[in-house]
Coordinates of C-alpha atoms in Angstrom, one line a residue:
M1 CA -6.8 -5.0 11.5
Y2 CA -9.8 -6.1 14.6
R3 CA -12.3 -3.4 12.8
L4 CA -11.7 -5.3 9.3
T5 CA -13.3 -8.5 10.9
Q6 CA -15.7 -6.5 12.5
L7 CA -16.9 -5.3 9.4
A8 CA -17.1 -8.8 7.2
L9 CA -18.4 -10.4 9.7
A10 CA -21.3 -7.6 9.7
R11 CA -21.9 -7.8 6.3
K12 CA -21.5 -11.8 5.8
S13 CA -23.3 -11.6 2.3
V14 CA -21.8 -9.5 0.8
T15 CA -18.0 -10.2 2.1
L16 CA -18.3 -14.0 0.5
L17 CA -20.4 -12.4 -2.9
L18 CA -16.5 -9.9 -2.9
A19 CA -14.5 -13.2 -2.7
A20 CA -16.6 -15.1 -5.2
G21 CA -15.8 -12.0 -7.6
V22 CA -12.4 -11.9 -6.5
F23 CA -11.9 -15.7 -7.5
I24 CA -13.9 -15.1 -11.1
G25 CA -11.7 -11.9 -11.7
G26 CA -8.5 -13.3 -11.4
L27 CA -9.6 -16.5 -13.5
L28 CA -10.8 -14.0 -16.2
A29 CA -6.9 -12.3 -15.5
W30 CA -5.1 -15.3 -15.6
G31 CA -6.7 -15.0 -19.7
Q32 CA -5.8 -12.2 -20.3
L33 CA -1.9 -11.7 -18.9
K34 CA 0.7 -11.0 -21.1
A35 CA 2.5 -14.1 -21.5
E36 CA 6.2 -13.7 -22.0
L37 CA 9.8 -15.6 -21.5
L38 CA 11.4 -12.9 -19.5
P39 CA 10.0 -9.5 -17.9
D40 CA 9.5 -6.2 -20.0
I41 CA 12.4 -4.5 -19.5
D42 CA 13.9 -1.7 -21.5
F43 CA 17.9 -1.2 -20.5
P44 CA 18.7 2.1 -20.2
V45 CA 20.9 2.1 -23.7
A46 CA 19.6 4.1 -27.0
T47 CA 21.7 3.3 -30.7
V48 CA 21.4 5.8 -33.7
I49 CA 22.7 4.2 -36.6
A50 CA 23.9 6.7 -39.9
V51 CA 24.6 5.3 -43.7
Y52 CA 26.6 7.9 -45.2
P53 CA 26.7 6.3 -48.7
G54 CA 30.8 6.3 -50.6
A55 CA 32.1 8.3 -47.6
G56 CA 35.6 7.4 -46.0
T57 CA 36.3 6.9 -42.1
T58 CA 37.4 10.3 -41.4
D59 CA 34.4 11.7 -43.1
V60 CA 31.6 9.2 -41.1
A61 CA 33.7 10.3 -38.3
E62 CA 34.1 14.1 -38.7
Q63 CA 30.6 14.9 -40.3
V64 CA 28.0 12.2 -38.7
S65 CA 29.6 10.8 -35.9
A66 CA 30.4 14.0 -34.3
P67 CA 27.5 16.0 -34.5
I68 CA 25.3 13.0 -33.3
E69 CA 27.7 12.7 -30.7
R70 CA 27.3 16.8 -29.9
T71 CA 23.7 15.7 -29.8
L72 CA 23.2 12.7 -28.2
S73 CA 25.4 14.2 -25.0
G74 CA 22.8 17.2 -24.7
I75 CA 19.9 14.7 -23.7
Q76 CA 19.6 14.4 -20.4
G77 CA 20.2 11.8 -18.7
V78 CA 23.1 9.6 -20.5
N79 CA 25.9 8.6 -18.7
S80 CA 28.4 7.9 -22.0
V81 CA 28.0 8.1 -25.4
R82 CA 30.6 5.8 -27.5
S83 CA 30.7 5.6 -31.4
T84 CA 32.2 3.8 -34.3
S85 CA 33.0 5.0 -37.9
S86 CA 33.5 2.7 -40.6
P87 CA 33.3 3.6 -44.4
S88 CA 30.0 4.4 -45.1
L89 CA 28.8 3.7 -41.5
A90 CA 28.6 5.7 -38.2
V91 CA 27.1 3.6 -35.1
V92 CA 27.2 5.5 -31.8
V93 CA 25.6 4.3 -28.9
A94 CA 23.8 6.5 -25.4
E95 CA 24.1 4.5 -22.1
F96 CA 21.2 6.6 -20.0
E97 CA 20.9 5.8 -16.2
Y98 CA 18.5 3.1 -14.7
G99 CA 15.2 4.0 -14.5
S100 CA 15.2 6.8 -17.2
D101 CA 12.0 6.8 -19.9
I102 CA 14.1 5.4 -22.7
E103 CA 11.3 5.7 -25.3
A104 CA 11.4 9.9 -24.4
A105 CA 14.4 9.7 -24.7
I106 CA 14.4 8.7 -28.2
A107 CA 11.7 11.2 -29.3
D108 CA 14.0 13.6 -27.8
I109 CA 17.0 12.2 -29.3
E110 CA 15.3 11.7 -32.7
S111 CA 13.7 15.3 -32.7
S112 CA 17.4 16.7 -32.3
L113 CA 19.1 15.0 -35.0
A114 CA 16.9 16.9 -37.6
T115 CA 18.8 19.8 -36.9
S116 CA 22.2 18.6 -35.6
G117 CA 23.7 19.0 -39.0
L118 CA 24.1 16.3 -40.6
P119 CA 24.6 15.6 -44.4
A120 CA 21.4 16.4 -46.5
N121 CA 21.5 12.5 -47.2
V122 CA 22.1 10.9 -43.8
E123 CA 19.4 9.9 -42.2
P124 CA 19.5 8.5 -38.7
Q125 CA 17.7 5.5 -37.5
V126 CA 17.3 5.1 -33.5
S127 CA 16.5 2.3 -31.4
S128 CA 15.9 0.8 -28.2
L129 CA 17.1 -2.6 -27.0
N130 CA 14.3 -4.5 -25.0
I131 CA 14.9 -7.9 -24.3
N132 CA 11.4 -9.0 -25.4
A133 CA 11.9 -8.0 -28.7
F134 CA 13.2 -11.4 -30.0
P135 CA 12.1 -13.8 -32.8
V136 CA 9.2 -15.9 -31.2
S137 CA 9.7 -18.5 -34.1
G138 CA 12.2 -19.4 -36.3
F139 CA 11.5 -21.8 -39.3
P140 CA 12.6 -22.7 -42.3
V141 CA 10.6 -22.6 -45.9
Q142 CA 10.9 -25.4 -48.8
S143 CA 9.1 -26.8 -52.3
N144 CA 8.9 -30.2 -53.9
D145 CA 7.8 -28.3 -56.4
P146 CA 11.4 -26.9 -58.3
A147 CA 8.9 -24.3 -60.2
I148 CA 8.6 -22.4 -57.0
D149 CA 10.7 -20.1 -56.4
V150 CA 11.1 -20.0 -52.5
G151 CA 12.6 -16.9 -51.9
T152 CA 10.4 -15.0 -54.3
V153 CA 7.4 -16.2 -52.5
V154 CA 8.1 -15.8 -49.5
R155 CA 9.7 -12.3 -49.8
E156 CA 6.3 -11.2 -51.8
E157 CA 3.4 -13.1 -50.1
V158 CA 4.9 -14.8 -46.9
V159 CA 6.7 -11.9 -45.0
P160 CA 4.0 -9.0 -46.2
A161 CA 1.6 -11.3 -44.7
R162 CA 2.8 -11.9 -41.6
A163 CA 4.2 -8.3 -40.8
G164 CA 1.0 -7.2 -40.4
L165 CA -0.2 -9.4 -38.2
P166 CA -1.0 -8.2 -34.5
G167 CA 1.9 -8.2 -32.0
I168 CA 4.3 -8.9 -34.7
A169 CA 7.5 -6.0 -34.9
S170 CA 9.5 -7.2 -38.1
V171 CA 9.6 -11.0 -40.7
S172 CA 13.7 -11.5 -41.6
V173 CA 14.4 -13.8 -44.5
T174 CA 17.7 -15.2 -45.4
G175 CA 18.5 -17.2 -48.4
G176 CA 16.1 -17.2 -51.4
D177 CA 19.1 -16.9 -53.5
L178 CA 18.5 -12.8 -54.0
E179 CA 20.6 -11.3 -56.7
R180 CA 22.3 -7.8 -56.3
V181 CA 24.0 -5.6 -59.3
E182 CA 27.5 -5.5 -59.2
V183 CA 29.6 -3.3 -61.3
V184 CA 33.1 -3.8 -61.9
L185 CA 35.7 -1.5 -62.8
D186 CA 38.7 -1.2 -64.9
P187 CA 41.8 0.7 -63.4
V188 CA 43.0 0.4 -66.9
K189 CA 39.7 2.9 -68.6
L190 CA 39.2 5.1 -65.2
A191 CA 42.7 6.3 -65.8
R192 CA 42.7 6.4 -69.4
N193 CA 39.5 8.4 -68.9
G194 CA 40.4 11.0 -65.9
I195 CA 37.5 9.4 -64.1
S196 CA 37.7 8.5 -60.7
V197 CA 36.1 5.7 -58.3
Q198 CA 34.6 8.3 -56.3
Q199 CA 33.3 10.0 -59.2
V200 CA 31.1 7.3 -59.8
S201 CA 30.1 6.7 -56.7
Q202 CA 28.6 9.7 -56.0
I203 CA 26.9 9.8 -59.8
L204 CA 24.9 6.4 -59.0
V205 CA 23.9 7.8 -55.5
A206 CA 22.9 11.4 -56.7
N207 CA 21.0 9.5 -59.1
E208 CA 19.0 6.8 -56.8
I209 CA 17.8 9.7 -54.1
S210 CA 14.6 11.4 -53.6
I211 CA 14.4 14.8 -52.8
P212 CA 12.3 17.6 -51.8
S213 CA 11.2 20.2 -54.7
G214 CA 8.9 22.8 -53.7
T215 CA 5.3 22.9 -53.4
I216 CA 2.6 23.6 -56.0
V217 CA -0.7 26.1 -55.0
E218 CA -3.8 25.1 -56.2
G219 CA -6.7 26.8 -54.2
D220 CA -6.7 26.7 -50.5
T221 CA -3.9 23.5 -50.7
T222 CA -0.5 23.4 -50.7
L223 CA 0.5 20.8 -52.7
P224 CA 4.6 19.1 -51.9
V225 CA 6.7 18.2 -55.0
T226 CA 8.9 15.2 -54.9
T227 CA 11.8 14.3 -57.3
S228 CA 13.1 11.0 -57.4
H229 CA 14.6 8.7 -59.4
R230 CA 15.3 5.1 -59.3
F231 CA 16.7 2.9 -61.8
T232 CA 14.1 -0.4 -62.8
T233 CA 16.3 -2.1 -65.2
I234 CA 20.1 -3.2 -65.1
D235 CA 20.3 -1.2 -68.8
Q236 CA 20.0 2.5 -67.3
I237 CA 23.2 2.0 -64.8
R238 CA 25.1 0.5 -67.7
D239 CA 23.8 3.6 -69.6
L240 CA 24.4 5.9 -66.8
V241 CA 26.9 8.6 -68.0
V242 CA 29.4 9.4 -66.1
G243 CA 32.0 11.6 -67.4
Y244 CA 33.0 12.8 -71.6
Q245 CA 35.5 12.4 -73.3
V246 CA 36.8 16.0 -75.0
P247 CA 38.2 15.6 -78.6
P248 CA 41.6 17.4 -78.4
T249 CA 41.9 21.2 -79.6
T250 CA 43.1 22.3 -82.7
V251 CA 45.0 25.4 -83.3
A252 CA 43.8 27.2 -86.4
P253 CA 46.9 28.3 -89.1
V254 CA 48.2 31.7 -88.9
A255 CA 50.4 33.3 -91.4
P256 CA 53.8 34.0 -90.1
P257 CA 54.4 37.6 -88.8
T258 CA 55.8 40.4 -91.2
T259 CA 59.3 42.2 -90.2
G260 CA 58.7 44.4 -87.0
S261 CA 55.6 43.7 -86.4
P262 CA 53.9 41.7 -83.4
A263 CA 53.0 38.5 -83.3
A264 CA 49.2 37.3 -83.5
P265 CA 47.6 35.8 -80.8
V266 CA 46.8 32.1 -81.7
A267 CA 43.4 31.2 -80.7
P268 CA 41.8 28.0 -79.8
V269 CA 39.3 26.5 -82.7
A270 CA 36.6 24.6 -80.8
P271 CA 36.5 21.3 -82.0
A272 CA 34.5 19.3 -84.8
T273 CA 32.6 17.2 -82.9
P274 CA 31.2 17.2 -79.4
P275 CA 32.8 15.7 -76.1
T276 CA 31.5 12.1 -76.1
P277 CA 29.5 10.6 -73.4
I278 CA 31.3 7.5 -71.5
A279 CA 28.4 5.7 -70.0
L280 CA 29.3 3.1 -66.9
G281 CA 28.9 0.6 -68.9
D282 CA 32.3 1.6 -71.1
L283 CA 34.5 1.6 -68.3
G284 CA 33.6 -1.9 -66.4
S285 CA 31.1 -4.7 -66.0
V286 CA 27.9 -4.3 -65.1
D287 CA 26.2 -7.8 -64.1
F288 CA 23.6 -9.2 -61.6
A289 CA 25.4 -11.3 -59.1
P290 CA 23.9 -13.3 -56.0
D291 CA 23.7 -11.2 -52.5
P292 CA 26.1 -13.0 -49.6
A293 CA 24.3 -10.8 -47.3
S294 CA 21.1 -12.4 -47.9
G295 CA 22.9 -15.3 -46.1
T296 CA 22.5 -19.1 -47.1
S297 CA 19.6 -21.0 -44.8
R298 CA 19.9 -25.4 -45.2
T299 CA 17.1 -27.6 -44.1
N300 CA 18.0 -31.2 -43.6
G301 CA 21.1 -30.9 -46.2
Q302 CA 18.4 -29.0 -48.6
P303 CA 18.7 -25.3 -49.1
S304 CA 15.4 -23.2 -47.8
V305 CA 14.4 -20.0 -46.8
G306 CA 14.8 -19.0 -43.1
I307 CA 12.2 -16.9 -42.3
S308 CA 12.8 -15.7 -38.3
V309 CA 9.6 -13.2 -36.9
I310 CA 10.0 -10.4 -34.4
K311 CA 7.5 -9.5 -32.1
A312 CA 6.8 -6.2 -30.9
S313 CA 7.8 -5.9 -27.2
D314 CA 4.2 -5.0 -25.4
A315 CA 2.9 -8.5 -27.2
N316 CA 1.6 -11.7 -26.1
T317 CA 4.4 -14.3 -27.3
I318 CA 1.8 -17.2 -27.2
D319 CA -1.0 -15.1 -29.1
A320 CA 1.6 -13.7 -31.5
T321 CA 3.3 -17.4 -32.1
E322 CA 0.1 -19.1 -32.6
A323 CA -1.2 -15.7 -35.1
V324 CA 2.2 -16.6 -37.2
E325 CA 1.4 -20.6 -36.8
E326 CA -2.6 -20.3 -37.9
T327 CA -1.4 -17.3 -41.3
M328 CA 1.7 -19.9 -42.2
A329 CA -0.1 -22.9 -42.3
E330 CA -2.6 -21.3 -44.3
L331 CA -0.5 -20.1 -46.8
D332 CA 1.4 -23.5 -47.0
A333 CA -1.5 -25.1 -48.7
E334 CA -2.1 -22.0 -50.7
L335 CA 1.2 -21.5 -52.1
G336 CA 2.8 -25.4 -52.3
L337 CA 5.4 -24.9 -49.8
T338 CA 5.6 -26.7 -46.4
T339 CA 7.4 -25.3 -43.6
T340 CA 9.5 -27.0 -41.0
T341 CA 9.5 -25.3 -37.0
V342 CA 12.6 -25.2 -35.6
F343 CA 12.2 -22.7 -33.1
R344 CA 9.3 -21.2 -31.1
S345 CA 10.2 -19.5 -28.0
A346 CA 6.3 -20.3 -27.0
D347 CA 7.0 -23.8 -26.0
F348 CA 8.9 -22.3 -22.9
I349 CA 6.8 -20.1 -21.5
E350 CA 3.9 -22.7 -22.2
Q351 CA 6.2 -25.3 -20.2
S352 CA 6.9 -23.3 -17.4
I353 CA 2.8 -22.3 -16.9
E354 CA 1.6 -25.8 -17.2
G355 CA 4.1 -26.3 -14.4
L356 CA 3.3 -23.7 -12.5
V357 CA -0.1 -25.0 -12.6
R358 CA 1.0 -28.7 -11.3
E359 CA 3.4 -27.7 -8.8
G360 CA 1.1 -25.1 -7.1
A361 CA -2.1 -27.9 -7.6
L362 CA 0.2 -30.1 -5.8
G363 CA 1.2 -28.1 -3.1
A364 CA -1.9 -27.2 -2.8
V365 CA -3.4 -30.5 -2.4
M366 CA -0.5 -31.5 -0.1
A367 CA -1.1 -28.0 2.2
V368 CA -5.1 -29.1 2.6
L369 CA -3.9 -32.9 3.9
V370 CA -1.9 -31.4 6.0
I371 CA -4.1 -29.0 7.3
F372 CA -6.7 -32.0 7.6
L373 CA -4.2 -34.1 9.5
F374 CA -4.1 -31.5 12.3
L375 CA -7.6 -30.6 12.1
L376 CA -9.3 -34.0 11.5
S377 CA -12.3 -31.9 10.3
V378 CA -13.1 -31.7 6.6
R379 CA -15.3 -28.0 6.7
S380 CA -12.5 -26.8 8.8
T381 CA -9.8 -28.2 6.2
I382 CA -12.0 -26.7 3.5
V383 CA -12.3 -22.8 5.3
A384 CA -8.4 -22.8 5.3
A385 CA -8.1 -24.3 2.1
I386 CA -10.0 -21.8 0.4
S387 CA -7.4 -19.0 1.2
I388 CA -4.7 -21.0 -1.7
P389 CA -6.7 -20.5 -4.8
L390 CA -8.3 -16.9 -3.4
S391 CA -4.8 -15.4 -2.6
V392 CA -3.9 -16.4 -5.7
M393 CA -6.7 -15.4 -8.1
A394 CA -6.2 -11.8 -5.8
A395 CA -2.6 -11.9 -7.0
L396 CA -3.1 -12.6 -10.2
L397 CA -6.5 -9.8 -10.4
L398 CA -3.6 -6.9 -8.7
M399 CA -1.0 -8.4 -11.5
L400 CA -3.3 -7.6 -14.5
V401 CA -4.7 -4.4 -13.2
G402 CA -0.6 -3.4 -12.2
G403 CA 0.3 -4.2 -15.9
V404 CA 2.5 -7.1 -14.5
S405 CA 3.1 -10.2 -17.3
L406 CA 3.2 -13.8 -16.6
N407 CA 6.7 -14.8 -16.8
I408 CA 9.0 -16.9 -15.2
M409 CA 9.7 -14.3 -12.5
T410 CA 6.0 -13.8 -12.0
L411 CA 5.2 -17.8 -12.5
G412 CA 8.3 -18.2 -9.3
G413 CA 6.7 -15.5 -7.7
L414 CA 3.1 -17.1 -7.3
A415 CA 5.0 -20.5 -6.7
V416 CA 6.6 -19.4 -4.1
A417 CA 3.4 -17.4 -2.5
V418 CA 1.5 -21.0 -2.6
G419 CA 3.5 -22.5 -0.2
R420 CA 2.9 -19.3 2.4
V421 CA -0.7 -17.7 1.9
V422 CA -2.0 -20.2 4.1
D423 CA -0.5 -19.8 6.9
D424 CA -2.5 -16.6 8.1
A425 CA -5.6 -18.2 7.6
I426 CA -4.7 -21.5 9.7
V427 CA -3.3 -19.4 12.9
V428 CA -6.6 -17.9 12.6
L429 CA -8.9 -20.8 12.2
E430 CA -7.2 -22.6 14.6
N431 CA -7.8 -19.7 17.1
I432 CA -11.2 -19.7 16.9
F433 CA -11.7 -23.3 16.6
R434 CA -10.1 -23.3 19.9
H435 CA -11.7 -20.6 21.7
H436 CA -15.2 -22.1 20.7
R437 CA -14.4 -25.8 22.0
A438 CA -12.5 -24.9 24.9
N439 CA -13.8 -21.5 26.7
R440 CA -17.8 -22.4 25.4
E441 CA -18.1 -19.5 23.6
P442 CA -20.5 -19.1 20.8
I443 CA -19.5 -20.0 17.1
G444 CA -20.5 -16.1 16.5
V445 CA -18.5 -15.1 20.2
A446 CA -15.4 -17.4 19.3
V447 CA -14.7 -16.2 15.4
L448 CA -14.5 -12.9 16.5
E449 CA -12.3 -13.2 19.7
G450 CA -10.0 -15.6 18.2
T451 CA -9.5 -13.6 14.7
K452 CA -9.3 -10.3 17.1
E453 CA -6.3 -12.1 19.6
V454 CA -4.2 -13.3 16.3
S455 CA -4.8 -10.3 13.8
S456 CA -1.8 -8.7 15.3
A457 CA 0.3 -11.3 15.3
I458 CA -0.2 -12.2 11.2
T459 CA -0.6 -8.8 10.0
S460 CA 3.8 -8.6 11.3
S461 CA 4.1 -11.7 10.3
T462 CA 3.1 -10.9 6.8
I463 CA 3.7 -7.1 7.1
T464 CA 7.9 -8.8 8.1
T465 CA 7.7 -10.9 5.1
V466 CA 7.0 -8.9 2.9
A467 CA 9.4 -6.8 3.7
V468 CA 11.7 -9.2 3.0
F469 CA 10.4 -9.2 -0.7
L470 CA 9.2 -5.9 -1.0
P471 CA 13.0 -3.5 -1.8
I472 CA 14.1 -6.4 -3.7
A473 CA 12.5 -3.7 -6.6
F474 CA 14.3 -1.2 -5.1
V475 CA 18.3 -2.7 -4.6
G476 CA 18.2 -0.3 -8.5
G477 CA 20.0 -1.8 -11.8
L478 CA 19.4 -4.5 -13.3
V479 CA 18.6 -6.7 -10.4
S480 CA 15.9 -4.5 -9.9
Q481 CA 14.8 -4.4 -13.5
F482 CA 14.8 -8.1 -13.4
F483 CA 13.1 -8.8 -10.0
L484 CA 10.7 -6.1 -9.4
T485 CA 7.9 -8.0 -11.2
F486 CA 8.8 -11.2 -8.7
S487 CA 8.7 -8.7 -5.7
L488 CA 5.6 -7.5 -6.6
T489 CA 3.8 -10.8 -7.1
V490 CA 4.7 -12.6 -3.8
T491 CA 3.7 -9.2 -2.1
F492 CA 0.5 -8.6 -3.7
A493 CA 0.1 -12.5 -3.0
L494 CA 1.0 -12.2 0.5
L495 CA -1.0 -9.6 1.4
A496 CA -3.8 -10.9 -0.5
S497 CA -3.4 -13.6 1.7
L498 CA -3.8 -11.5 4.6
I499 CA -7.0 -10.1 3.8
C500 CA -8.5 -13.4 3.2
A501 CA -7.6 -14.5 6.7
L502 CA -9.0 -11.2 8.5
T503 CA -12.4 -11.5 6.7
V504 CA -13.3 -14.4 3.9
V505 CA -11.3 -16.8 6.7
P506 CA -14.0 -16.1 10.0
V507 CA -16.5 -15.3 7.7
L508 CA -16.6 -19.2 6.5
A509 CA -15.8 -20.4 10.3
Y510 CA -18.9 -19.0 11.3
Y511 CA -20.5 -21.2 8.8
L512 CA -18.6 -24.4 8.2
V513 CA -16.7 -25.1 11.8
P514 CA -18.5 -27.6 13.3
R515 CA -20.1 -26.6 16.7
V516 CA -18.3 -29.2 19.1
K517 CA -18.1 -29.7 22.6
H518 CA -16.6 -28.0 25.7
A519 CA -13.0 -29.7 26.1
P520 CA -10.9 -29.4 29.1
G521 CA -8.2 -26.6 28.6
A522 CA -4.6 -26.9 29.5
G523 CA -4.5 -27.8 33.2
E524 CA -8.1 -28.4 33.6
P525 CA -8.9 -32.1 34.7
G526 CA -9.7 -34.6 31.9
H527 CA -7.3 -32.7 29.6
K528 CA -5.7 -34.5 27.0
D529 CA -2.8 -33.3 25.0
T530 CA -3.0 -34.1 21.5
W531 CA -0.5 -36.3 19.2
V532 CA 1.5 -33.8 18.1
Q533 CA 1.7 -32.1 21.7
R534 CA 2.6 -35.5 23.2
L535 CA 5.5 -35.9 20.6
Y536 CA 6.6 -32.4 20.5
T537 CA 6.9 -31.6 24.4
P538 CA 9.4 -34.6 24.8
L539 CA 11.8 -32.6 22.4
L540 CA 11.0 -29.0 23.4
L541 CA 12.2 -30.0 27.0
G542 CA 15.0 -31.6 26.2
A543 CA 16.1 -28.8 23.8
L544 CA 15.7 -26.5 26.8
R545 CA 17.6 -29.1 29.4
F546 CA 20.4 -29.4 27.0
R547 CA 19.8 -26.0 25.7
W548 CA 23.6 -25.2 25.3
I549 CA 24.7 -28.6 23.1
T550 CA 21.0 -27.2 21.2
L551 CA 22.9 -24.1 20.4
G552 CA 26.2 -25.7 19.9
V553 CA 24.5 -28.0 16.8
A554 CA 22.1 -24.8 15.8
G555 CA 25.7 -23.0 15.2
L556 CA 27.4 -26.0 13.6
L557 CA 25.0 -25.9 10.9
F558 CA 25.4 -22.5 9.9
V559 CA 28.5 -23.0 9.7
V560 CA 28.1 -25.2 7.6
A561 CA 25.5 -24.1 5.4
V562 CA 27.5 -20.8 4.8
G563 CA 30.5 -22.9 3.9
A564 CA 28.4 -24.9 1.2
A565 CA 27.3 -21.7 -0.5
S566 CA 30.2 -21.1 -2.1
S567 CA 30.5 -24.2 -3.9
I568 CA 27.1 -23.5 -5.4
P569 CA 26.6 -22.9 -9.2
T570 CA 25.9 -18.8 -10.2
A571 CA 24.6 -17.8 -13.2
F572 CA 22.4 -14.6 -14.1
L573 CA 19.7 -17.4 -15.5
N574 CA 19.0 -20.9 -15.6
A575 CA 20.3 -22.6 -18.8
G576 CA 16.9 -24.3 -19.6
S577 CA 16.7 -27.6 -20.8
D578 CA 16.1 -27.0 -25.1
E579 CA 17.6 -29.5 -26.6
V580 CA 19.7 -28.0 -29.2
I581 CA 22.9 -27.7 -30.5
Q582 CA 24.6 -24.7 -31.8
V583 CA 27.4 -24.9 -34.0
S584 CA 29.3 -21.6 -35.0
I585 CA 32.1 -21.8 -37.5
T586 CA 34.0 -18.5 -38.0
P587 CA 36.3 -18.4 -40.7
P588 CA 39.7 -16.4 -41.4
P589 CA 38.8 -13.0 -42.5
G590 CA 38.8 -12.4 -46.4
T591 CA 37.1 -16.3 -46.8
T592 CA 34.4 -15.8 -49.2
S593 CA 30.6 -17.4 -48.9
A594 CA 30.8 -20.0 -50.9
A595 CA 34.4 -20.9 -49.1
T596 CA 32.5 -20.5 -45.3
L597 CA 29.3 -22.6 -47.1
E598 CA 31.0 -25.4 -47.5
R599 CA 32.5 -25.5 -44.0
A600 CA 28.6 -25.7 -42.5
I601 CA 28.0 -28.6 -44.9
E602 CA 31.0 -30.1 -43.5
A603 CA 29.8 -30.0 -40.3
E604 CA 25.9 -30.7 -41.0
A605 CA 27.4 -34.0 -42.1
I606 CA 29.1 -34.2 -38.7
I607 CA 26.3 -33.7 -36.6
D608 CA 24.1 -36.2 -39.0
Q609 CA 26.0 -38.7 -37.9
D610 CA 25.4 -38.3 -34.1
P611 CA 22.9 -41.3 -33.4
D612 CA 21.0 -38.7 -31.5
V613 CA 20.1 -35.9 -34.0

């Protein structure tokens, strides 16, 4: 490390130029780093959802869940496979080893499912769980104009405008009075015509499909042909033929047989009228009805349409939120809507960043004041203090290069590092200052010898601290996933402070440390202790004189600290300070949507009575 100091002093202008470049690069990196609430973590879990319309639980388990389980079990890195089968739906969850490339695993699953032998009309959907793929904003939409169908406007105008924004993965809508086609079959009519419910269901599914039907060759081009059918009106569903009523057959009259002659065969006669088609509307009612699956949204006691915007896992939360808000403001003015923001995840991130800047700046100011209090020199204080912003900017630049985002873990790492990065610089500066004053050395010699004398000490001290934080990233499991960015951030800042103390600080000390007269060293005539030495020396002598008492007090404090540790509350993450109350109502099984809505309205009335709401 001493060679590094020699090189920096030999090329002082280059050293200062590189330091300025790192500082500017850190400032630019601060604006380009992706801002998130939590580290970007892909949980080692893949979920396969497959819909098998009209199938019972047994059919789903045997024909859908079982083939998917066999396919997932053959994927490399799978620890366990679980499945849940229900009428028309199969959900299969595969858990992989921590550290597995989940994106590559999903690609393998999708390619393997194509040849797994699933029924022709089953299209499985494969997805993974990412902790940052969550709603970035949620807000209800209302309108004072009763002529505006808010649900239709939101689904046809607002959702397409937002879904196309960069960094937005999906937009979900709740409420808006959606309708569905509801078919209610009459059991008596079904029995009378000999038609089953499953037969009706299969015919409906068969008439709402899109299947490949071959190819057409035109010159050198082969065009795929697809046969599809979609219902466009409710009358088409009512008139859909689901069976035929065949009139009873009749037997042709024949003459009675003569005595001794064999009886002539009796031949049926074709009916006089063809079979009568049975339409779906003849077996029950086919009408529009409210769709309870769309949910119900209310804001301040009035109906609304709720919108939830989910960002992509690799997108910047703040940028995505601001893009959504800008688009919504334009649409509100254009479409005559009123939007109320009820959830904005970027707020906590922005507050965390502001808190880091505020607390970090305050900590840096306090560190600078303490340095000045001990050195009593403005120029020497500047030399030591410059390592704080320079080390932080270097850490930010390394975070950008390493793909580390700004989140509560990395922000905490930077806050921890702010109080530590100045230590190496202070040790180097104080030793340079002591050499220059006590040994009558020229400033150039004092800088070189003073740094050389402590280079091994500060290097070992910094590497020791790094050895405490860096292994956290390699403990494995979920803890490693969360604390990887924290440990990397602290490591980046500490290593940057070490390099700064061995290069930039000696160069700045060469230019800024004041040239002082010789002061007698310890033991020389005329030597005077500093006020710190006069304060500390009696304490040190007392501790050495009563060393067993000192060790006893230290041991007692250790025992008390260990006992108090068990009473400290523990939690995976801090609950935060969001002033939000969420009330969940679980009605008894079988409760209708209307009854559930009534309970929710009663809860609204109770909450509205609180004056703080």
